[in-house]
Coordinates of C-alpha atoms in Angstrom, one line a residue:
Chain A
X1 CA -12.9 -1.0 -0.4
X2 CA -15.8 -3.3 -1.1
X3 CA -14.0 -4.7 -4.1
X4 CA -11.6 -6.6 -2.1
X5 CA -12.3 -8.2 1.1
X6 CA -9.6 -9.4 3.3
X7 CA -10.4 -11.9 6.4
X8 CA -9.8 -12.3 9.2
X9 CA -9.4 -8.6 10.4
X10 CA -7.0 -9.8 13.1
X11 CA -5.2 -13.2 14.4
X12 CA -3.7 -14.0 17.4
X13 CA -1.6 -17.4 17.2
X14 CA 0.8 -19.0 19.5
X15 CA 4.6 -19.4 18.0
X16 CA 5.0 -22.0 16.1
X17 CA 1.3 -22.6 14.9
X18 CA 0.6 -22.2 11.2
X19 CA -2.2 -19.5 10.0
X20 CA -3.9 -18.1 6.6
X21 CA -5.0 -15.1 5.7
X22 CA -7.5 -14.7 2.8
X23 CA -8.5 -12.2 0.1
X24 CA -11.3 -12.4 -1.8
X25 CA -11.9 -10.1 -4.8
X26 CA -15.5 -9.3 -6.7
X27 CA -13.8 -9.2 -9.9
X28 CA -11.3 -11.2 -11.7
X29 CA -8.0 -10.0 -10.6
X30 CA -5.0 -8.8 -13.4
X31 CA -2.8 -9.3 -10.2
X32 CA -2.7 -9.9 -6.5
X33 CA 0.3 -8.4 -4.1
X34 CA 1.3 -9.2 -0.9
X35 CA 2.4 -6.8 1.8
X36 CA 3.8 -6.9 5.1
X37 CA 3.4 -3.5 7.4
X38 CA 5.1 -2.8 10.9
X39 CA 2.9 -0.5 12.8
X40 CA 3.6 3.1 11.8
X41 CA 5.9 2.3 9.1
X42 CA 5.8 1.6 5.1
X43 CA 4.7 -1.3 3.2
X44 CA 7.2 -4.1 2.4
X45 CA 6.3 -6.0 -0.8
X46 CA 6.4 -10.0 0.1
X47 CA 5.3 -11.5 -3.2
X48 CA 3.0 -11.0 -6.2
X49 CA 0.6 -13.5 -8.0
X50 CA -0.5 -13.2 -11.7
X51 CA -1.4 -16.7 -13.4
X52 CA -4.6 -19.0 -12.2
X53 CA -3.6 -21.2 -9.8
X54 CA 0.2 -19.7 -9.3
X55 CA 1.4 -20.6 -5.8
X56 CA 4.8 -18.7 -4.4
X57 CA 6.9 -19.4 -1.6
X58 CA 9.2 -17.3 0.4
X59 CA 11.1 -18.5 3.5
X60 CA 7.9 -19.9 5.7
X61 CA 5.2 -18.0 3.8
X62 CA 3.2 -19.3 0.8
X63 CA 0.9 -17.3 -1.2
X64 CA -1.5 -18.8 -3.8
X65 CA -3.7 -17.3 -6.4
X66 CA -7.1 -19.4 -7.3
X67 CA -7.7 -20.6 -10.7
X68 CA -10.7 -17.9 -11.5
X69 CA -8.4 -15.4 -10.2
X70 CA -10.6 -13.8 -7.7
X71 CA -9.2 -15.1 -4.2
X72 CA -5.6 -15.5 -2.6
X73 CA -4.6 -17.0 0.6
X74 CA -1.2 -16.7 2.4
X75 CA -0.3 -19.2 4.5
X76 CA 2.7 -18.9 7.0
X77 CA 4.3 -22.2 8.6
X78 CA 5.6 -22.3 12.0
X79 CA 4.9 -18.8 12.9
X80 CA 7.5 -16.8 14.7
X81 CA 7.2 -13.3 16.5
X82 CA 9.2 -11.9 13.8
X83 CA 6.2 -12.7 11.5
X84 CA 3.7 -10.2 13.6
X85 CA 2.8 -7.2 11.6
X86 CA 0.0 -6.3 9.3
X87 CA -0.6 -8.1 6.4
X88 CA -2.5 -6.1 3.1
X89 CA -3.6 -7.5 -0.2
X90 CA -3.5 -5.1 -3.0
X91 CA -5.3 -6.1 -6.2
X92 CA -4.5 -4.7 -9.9
X93 CA -7.3 -5.0 -12.1
X94 CA -7.4 -4.9 -15.9
X95 CA -8.0 -1.4 -17.8
X96 CA -7.3 0.3 -14.5
X97 CA -3.4 1.4 -14.9
X98 CA -1.0 0.8 -12.3
X99 CA -3.1 1.5 -9.0
X100 CA -3.8 -1.0 -6.3
X101 CA -7.0 -1.4 -4.5
X102 CA -6.0 -2.9 -1.1
X103 CA -7.8 -4.7 1.5
X104 CA -8.3 -3.5 4.8
X105 CA -5.2 -5.6 6.4
X106 CA -4.8 -8.6 8.6
X107 CA -3.2 -7.7 12.3
X108 CA -0.9 -10.7 13.2
X109 CA 0.5 -11.2 16.7
X110 CA 2.4 -14.2 17.7
X111 CA 2.7 -14.9 21.2
X112 CA 6.1 -16.6 22.4
Chain B
X1 CA 19.3 -1.3 -1.9
X2 CA 17.3 1.1 -3.5
X3 CA 14.5 2.6 -1.7
X4 CA 11.7 5.3 -1.7
X5 CA 12.7 8.2 0.5
X6 CA 10.0 10.4 2.5
X7 CA 10.1 13.3 4.6
X8 CA 9.2 14.3 7.1
X9 CA 8.5 11.2 8.9
X10 CA 6.0 12.9 11.3
X11 CA 4.0 16.0 11.0
X12 CA 1.7 18.0 13.7
X13 CA -0.2 20.8 12.7
X14 CA -3.4 22.4 13.4
X15 CA -6.4 22.7 11.5
X16 CA -6.5 25.3 8.6
X17 CA -2.4 25.4 8.3
X18 CA -0.7 24.2 5.2
X19 CA 1.5 21.0 5.1
X20 CA 3.5 19.8 2.6
X21 CA 5.1 16.4 2.2
X22 CA 8.2 15.3 -0.1
X23 CA 9.0 12.0 -2.1
X24 CA 12.0 10.9 -3.8
X25 CA 11.2 7.5 -5.8
X26 CA 13.7 4.6 -6.6
X27 CA 16.2 5.9 -9.0
X28 CA 14.7 5.1 -12.6
X29 CA 11.2 4.5 -11.5
X30 CA 8.9 6.6 -14.1
X31 CA 5.3 5.9 -11.8
X32 CA 4.9 7.5 -8.4
X33 CA 1.8 7.0 -6.6
X34 CA 0.5 8.9 -3.3
X35 CA -1.8 6.7 -1.2
X36 CA -3.3 7.8 2.2
X37 CA -3.7 5.2 4.6
X38 CA -6.5 5.9 8.0
X39 CA -5.6 3.8 10.8
X40 CA -6.9 0.4 10.7
X41 CA -7.8 0.6 7.0
X42 CA -5.7 0.0 3.6
X43 CA -4.0 2.6 1.5
X44 CA -6.3 4.4 -1.0
X45 CA -4.6 6.1 -4.2
X46 CA -4.5 10.3 -4.2
X47 CA -2.6 10.5 -7.1
X48 CA -0.7 8.8 -9.7
X49 CA 2.0 10.3 -12.1
X50 CA 3.8 8.6 -15.1
X51 CA 6.9 11.2 -15.4
X52 CA 5.6 14.7 -14.7
X53 CA 2.0 14.1 -15.6
X54 CA -1.0 13.1 -13.6
X55 CA -2.5 10.1 -14.8
X56 CA -5.1 9.4 -12.0
X57 CA -6.1 12.1 -9.4
X58 CA -9.8 10.9 -9.5
X59 CA -9.7 10.6 -5.3
X60 CA -7.7 13.6 -4.6
X61 CA -9.6 16.2 -2.7
X62 CA -8.7 19.1 -5.1
X63 CA -10.0 22.0 -3.0
X64 CA -7.7 21.6 -0.4
X65 CA -4.9 18.8 -1.9
X66 CA -2.3 19.3 -4.4
X67 CA 0.3 17.3 -6.0
X68 CA 3.2 18.0 -8.2
X69 CA 6.3 16.2 -9.8
X70 CA 7.7 19.0 -12.1
X71 CA 10.6 17.3 -13.1
X72 CA 9.7 14.0 -13.1
X73 CA 11.8 12.7 -10.3
X74 CA 10.5 13.9 -6.9
X75 CA 7.0 15.1 -5.4
X76 CA 5.6 17.3 -3.3
X77 CA 2.2 16.7 -1.8
X78 CA 0.3 19.6 -0.2
X79 CA -2.6 20.1 2.1
X80 CA -4.1 23.5 2.1
X81 CA -5.9 24.1 4.9
X82 CA -5.8 21.1 6.7
X83 CA -8.6 19.5 8.6
X84 CA -9.1 17.1 11.4
X85 CA -9.9 14.5 9.1
X86 CA -7.0 14.3 7.1
X87 CA -4.8 13.0 10.1
X88 CA -3.7 9.8 8.1
X89 CA -0.7 8.0 6.9
X90 CA 0.3 9.3 3.5
X91 CA 2.5 6.9 1.6
X92 CA 4.8 7.5 -1.5
X93 CA 5.2 4.7 -3.7
X94 CA 7.3 4.0 -6.9
X95 CA 7.4 1.4 -10.1
X96 CA 8.6 0.9 -13.3
X97 CA 6.4 2.6 -16.0
X98 CA 2.9 1.8 -14.7
X99 CA 2.2 -1.0 -16.8
X100 CA -0.5 -2.9 -14.7
X101 CA 1.5 -5.8 -13.2
X102 CA 4.7 -3.5 -11.9
X103 CA 5.3 -3.8 -8.5
X104 CA 4.9 -0.9 -6.4
X105 CA 7.9 -0.4 -3.7
X106 CA 6.6 1.9 -0.6
X107 CA 8.7 4.5 1.6
X108 CA 8.5 4.8 5.1
X109 CA 5.5 7.3 4.8
X110 CA 4.5 10.6 6.6
X111 CA 2.4 10.2 9.6
X112 CA 0.1 13.2 9.9
X113 CA -1.8 14.2 13.1
X114 CA -4.0 17.4 12.6
X115 CA -4.8 19.0 16.0

């Protein structure tokens, strides 16, 4: 969707390295969701951000939402092979009911 | 741990045939979503239900796709006739009443291949 741009499209990192995935919206977000998807499987919920400037962490994954609520980043510290997969950001907008608009995804490979 | 169930996991069909996918949401989740995900892209909403009522089906190709949730619990998505371009992953998700901001939990998906 052109409303939501995700970058990079793919990423190959060496195990132990840090990485960042970005998600940019063309309009103000109500909320931003991060999901992980293994190839051929469903989406696993990671985190949801709603307040401007909010930051959440789970294990080695940290997600932030900027003050203007139009950009989010997902940062992985000391990547491991288990972090490999496709990361998707999903946007909830005001007055759009519950539906999510997804970015095109970032495919992450972690080399041992 | 409660999960969204989907079946079948994989379906291969020939074009012009009919196919149907089934979804059972997490117990108590009033809102159910069907998304379609083409390889290399993010999911796109096809239809959203609140209990048994359709809330949003603006992106559902109604000439060939239909969806129902008769008792407000499980749901069926049908394609008739299937076309080559329908090959994709069909994902079902559910959440508490679909107020903006409720987390959607996804099932494992049904991967459809149309030959």
